[in-house]
Amino acid sequence: MEHKRNIVRALPYLAALIVFLIVTLFCFAPQFEGKVLSQHDILQYDGMTEDILQHREAFGEDPQWEGNMFSGMPAYLINMKYDGAVVKTLSKAFYFLGQPAALIFLAMAFFFCMLLCMKVNPWIGLIPSLAYGFSTYFFVIIGAGHMTKMMVLAFAPMLFGGVWYAYRRNMWAGAALTAFFGSLMIGANHPQITYYFLMIVAAFWISELVRAYKEKILARFAKVTGLLVLAGVLAVGSNAGMLYYIQTHSKDTIRGGSELKASSSSMEGKEGLDLEYATAWSYGKGETLNLLIPNLYGGSTEGGFSDDGEVAQALAKYGARNMATHLPAYWGPQPITSGPMYVGAVALFLAVLGLFLLRRRVTVWIVVIALLAILLAWGKNLMWFTELFYYYFPMYDKFRTVSTILVIVGWCVPLLAALTLQKLWSGEVPREKLFKGLKYTTIAVGGIALLFLLLGGTLLSFTGEGDSQMFGGQQVDDVFAAMRAERASLMRADALRSLVFVLLTAGTVLLFYRQKIKRGGFVLVLALLVTADMVPVNLRYLRRDK
């Protein structure tokens, strides 16, 4: 009898992992057919590290210099075996599915584990974990070959899970989790993403300080904080060799004040990247709404137009019909981009609903850090705010591509969705409060999609800054007109699909509250909605033919 009870208890955990495995196998089916993803950065890396591998095989030691990368640079910054990096070595066991599929699976699994640390029901935890793992940005960076960035994003949820567990449940277990996953994140060697998630931890720490003061538990708060600082020291210490070499070399790079970097008068005598260079990839203010409507600004500079659409038909007159799929559908302010930061209409709806259903103490720090990330992602489009962080926040001036900070929003949205679903699952939401929340959320989120569906053609220009330089500067007005028209069509199509998913999600929540569908059906429908929402968009940017 006890054996059967244990199986029943384990069922939601096993079900979640099986679902994560199945959807990962589907998305990366070509990988399991023996095909290799074509990733620009990985191809470059493989070519640049060939000398290191040959030297290691021939002499049984790591070389000190690599001549194939840029104008040459220390080999220990590229590919080096650190004998003391035990945690990093053990982490290789996580990649049993092989890369890149393993990284999406891990992102889902570790987000799920984070929610378990936070006492979210495992059945409910499955849904936001799918939303996090299916973040379109993850598929975009995998396609580009930014694997260390994706590794950190996969491990990051459990860093927060450990911190939360330490403050709210068991300080020793929480600190151990924090040290372990902090070590993994640092070892993956993408400091920018690690920095952003430390900003999340800092926001939560401030929230916990306020809570501790109000509840008169400052002594325990101080003890947990000290223990977590020790965990951080251990995480750094376990990667000390790598960090030492990076630090000693940084002064000779464009991030460390080298005389070789591009500089401006404002940068004289200052370490860090040139401000103009650091903010070159800044998100447009209006572009932020592609968190809800993926093709609001066209999607990608690497193509996006149909091979039989309006652009193809216009080019056919010039005998260049095949050029259509190579022209940039993206027309926003960034120089180039491989895809939008789409977080999903379903997840975003649930997150906004949580603002009406959850206590302010639960949501305020999450909303603040998400809004901060959006403002900083605007970069040169809100320069006074960017400069505040660039000049006065430690290490912030070391990072380029400021739009990357939207990974914070990509984490906050599914977290808020999880907390909302947990509230609904518990049955604690009063009828009037739920109906009011559903009404205002549907108006707010669905209304944005409806606005662009009906009026987007007049609100947006659909003209990119680089359009006039195409075709050798020749004025082919009919092609430009076709590009604007097809971009508008792409926007309207995605505005409609997002509106549909918003209404389906609202309807599912309403049916569950009115007990028209049971808990199992509620989880199943929302899991299907998240998957149907995210996967088709993701496969636009990580196509099977790659």
XYZ file of C-alpha atoms in Angstrom, residues 264-463:
200
model
C 35.613 58.829 -27.147
C 36.389 61.886 -25.060
C 33.909 60.707 -22.437
C 35.864 57.465 -22.059
C 39.357 58.910 -21.563
C 41.003 57.354 -18.514
C 38.023 55.052 -17.921
C 37.902 51.278 -18.039
C 35.025 49.480 -19.727
C 33.491 49.417 -23.171
C 32.888 52.560 -25.188
C 29.330 53.710 -24.463
C 28.333 53.918 -28.125
C 29.669 50.401 -28.760
C 28.023 48.996 -25.620
C 24.601 50.357 -26.615
C 24.715 49.543 -30.337
C 22.155 46.781 -29.813
C 19.465 48.712 -27.953
C 15.833 47.634 -27.944
C 13.353 50.110 -29.396
C 10.679 51.358 -27.000
C 7.881 50.194 -29.272
C 9.822 47.033 -30.080
C 9.350 45.931 -26.459
C 5.804 44.902 -27.353
C 7.175 41.952 -29.306
C 7.224 40.290 -25.900
C 3.544 39.784 -26.816
C 3.520 39.998 -30.642
C 6.629 38.279 -32.052
C 6.499 39.712 -35.584
C 5.592 43.225 -34.498
C 8.874 44.466 -35.970
C 9.344 41.725 -38.546
C 11.298 39.166 -36.534
C 14.747 38.732 -38.075
C 17.267 40.509 -40.295
C 18.224 37.092 -41.678
C 15.058 36.821 -43.743
C 11.409 36.340 -42.926
C 9.622 37.170 -46.160
C 7.712 34.410 -47.924
C 8.966 32.872 -51.161
C 5.570 33.569 -52.744
C 4.487 36.733 -50.913
C 4.217 40.341 -51.967
C 7.978 40.937 -51.903
C 8.655 37.875 -54.054
C 6.044 39.000 -56.574
C 7.541 42.505 -56.765
C 11.058 41.096 -57.236
C 9.842 38.748 -59.958
C 9.602 41.737 -62.304
C 13.384 42.130 -61.975
C 14.144 38.411 -62.255
C 15.144 38.240 -58.576
C 12.206 36.388 -57.011
C 14.513 34.086 -55.017
C 15.991 37.088 -53.207
C 12.792 37.589 -51.181
C 13.586 35.023 -48.474
C 16.987 36.667 -47.887
C 15.760 40.234 -47.416
C 15.303 41.417 -43.801
C 11.719 41.349 -42.596
C 12.992 43.073 -39.430
C 12.765 46.856 -39.648
C 13.453 47.928 -36.044
C 16.317 50.052 -34.657
C 18.846 47.265 -33.975
C 21.668 46.820 -36.546
C 20.965 43.098 -36.910
C 18.929 40.587 -34.938
C 18.148 36.901 -35.286
C 14.739 37.100 -33.636
C 12.504 38.732 -30.995
C 12.362 38.320 -27.212
C 8.933 36.650 -27.368
C 7.845 35.308 -23.947
C 4.441 34.006 -25.039
C 0.909 35.384 -25.017
C -0.274 32.638 -22.648
C 2.473 33.184 -20.063
C 2.215 36.965 -20.307
C -1.552 36.850 -19.770
C -1.151 34.698 -16.641
C 1.628 36.953 -15.339
C -0.485 40.114 -15.713
C -3.467 38.324 -14.146
C -1.255 37.679 -11.127
C -0.899 41.412 -10.581
C -4.642 41.479 -9.801
C -4.824 38.236 -7.786
C -1.587 38.103 -5.775
C -0.600 40.175 -2.767
C 1.507 43.227 -3.575
C 4.309 41.986 -1.310
C 4.620 38.903 -3.518
C 4.695 40.740 -6.837
C 6.270 44.148 -6.257
C 9.948 43.125 -6.385
C 9.353 40.958 -9.490
C 7.582 43.818 -11.296
C 10.290 46.313 -10.303
C 13.195 44.181 -11.577
C 11.299 43.369 -14.796
C 10.563 47.061 -15.475
C 14.177 47.941 -14.673
C 15.327 45.380 -17.247
C 13.022 46.835 -19.896
C 14.293 50.376 -19.283
C 17.931 49.248 -19.426
C 17.259 47.227 -22.602
C 16.290 50.489 -24.328
C 19.951 51.550 -24.050
C 20.620 54.553 -26.278
C 16.867 55.069 -26.636
C 16.831 56.082 -22.950
C 20.428 57.191 -22.652
C 20.203 59.173 -19.400
C 19.017 56.061 -17.566
C 21.576 53.832 -19.273
C 24.382 56.254 -18.360
C 23.303 56.148 -14.711
C 24.035 52.413 -14.605
C 26.941 52.550 -17.037
C 28.943 55.055 -14.993
C 27.934 54.184 -11.425
C 27.069 50.470 -11.171
C 30.014 48.077 -10.724
C 30.953 46.094 -13.851
C 27.913 47.262 -15.841
C 30.200 49.040 -18.315
C 31.859 45.714 -19.216
C 28.848 44.419 -21.126
C 27.637 45.028 -24.661
C 24.281 44.264 -26.323
C 22.190 45.873 -23.594
C 19.021 44.266 -24.981
C 20.253 40.955 -23.519
C 19.017 42.105 -20.107
C 15.504 41.174 -21.248
C 16.369 37.627 -20.112
C 15.278 38.971 -16.720
C 11.784 39.573 -18.138
C 11.918 36.102 -19.709
C 12.362 34.705 -16.188
C 9.947 37.031 -14.362
C 6.978 36.353 -16.659
C 6.821 32.542 -16.142
C 7.551 33.022 -12.413
C 4.560 35.343 -12.036
C 2.511 32.925 -14.135
C 3.477 30.111 -11.738
C 2.472 32.082 -8.661
C -0.828 33.000 -10.331
C -1.595 29.405 -11.220
C -0.733 28.276 -7.686
C -3.231 30.819 -6.345
C -5.926 29.539 -8.706
C -5.052 25.919 -7.887
C -5.524 26.520 -4.171
C -9.062 27.836 -4.756
C -8.433 30.870 -2.530
C -9.425 33.567 -5.040
C -12.767 35.283 -4.303
C -15.232 35.264 -7.188
C -15.415 39.041 -7.578
C -11.635 39.431 -7.460
C -11.101 36.777 -10.134
C -13.728 38.180 -12.479
C -12.319 41.685 -12.087
C -8.790 40.416 -12.714
C -9.822 38.431 -15.784
C -11.707 41.413 -17.213
C -8.896 43.910 -16.794
C -6.160 41.490 -17.893
C -8.060 40.546 -21.026
C -8.670 44.214 -21.814
C -5.028 45.131 -21.198
C -3.190 42.222 -22.851
C -5.804 41.294 -25.442
C -6.458 44.963 -26.115
C -2.843 45.558 -27.173
C -3.037 42.668 -29.632
C -6.410 43.901 -30.934
C -5.101 47.456 -31.295
C -2.264 46.341 -33.579
C -4.515 43.949 -35.441
C -6.917 46.752 -36.349
C -4.741 49.879 -36.381
C -1.149 48.651 -36.559
C -0.935 49.537 -40.235
C -1.369 53.211 -39.385
C 0.581 53.226 -36.107
C 3.836 51.816 -37.525
C 5.965 52.778 -40.528
C 7.345 49.301 -41.429
C 10.377 51.062 -42.904
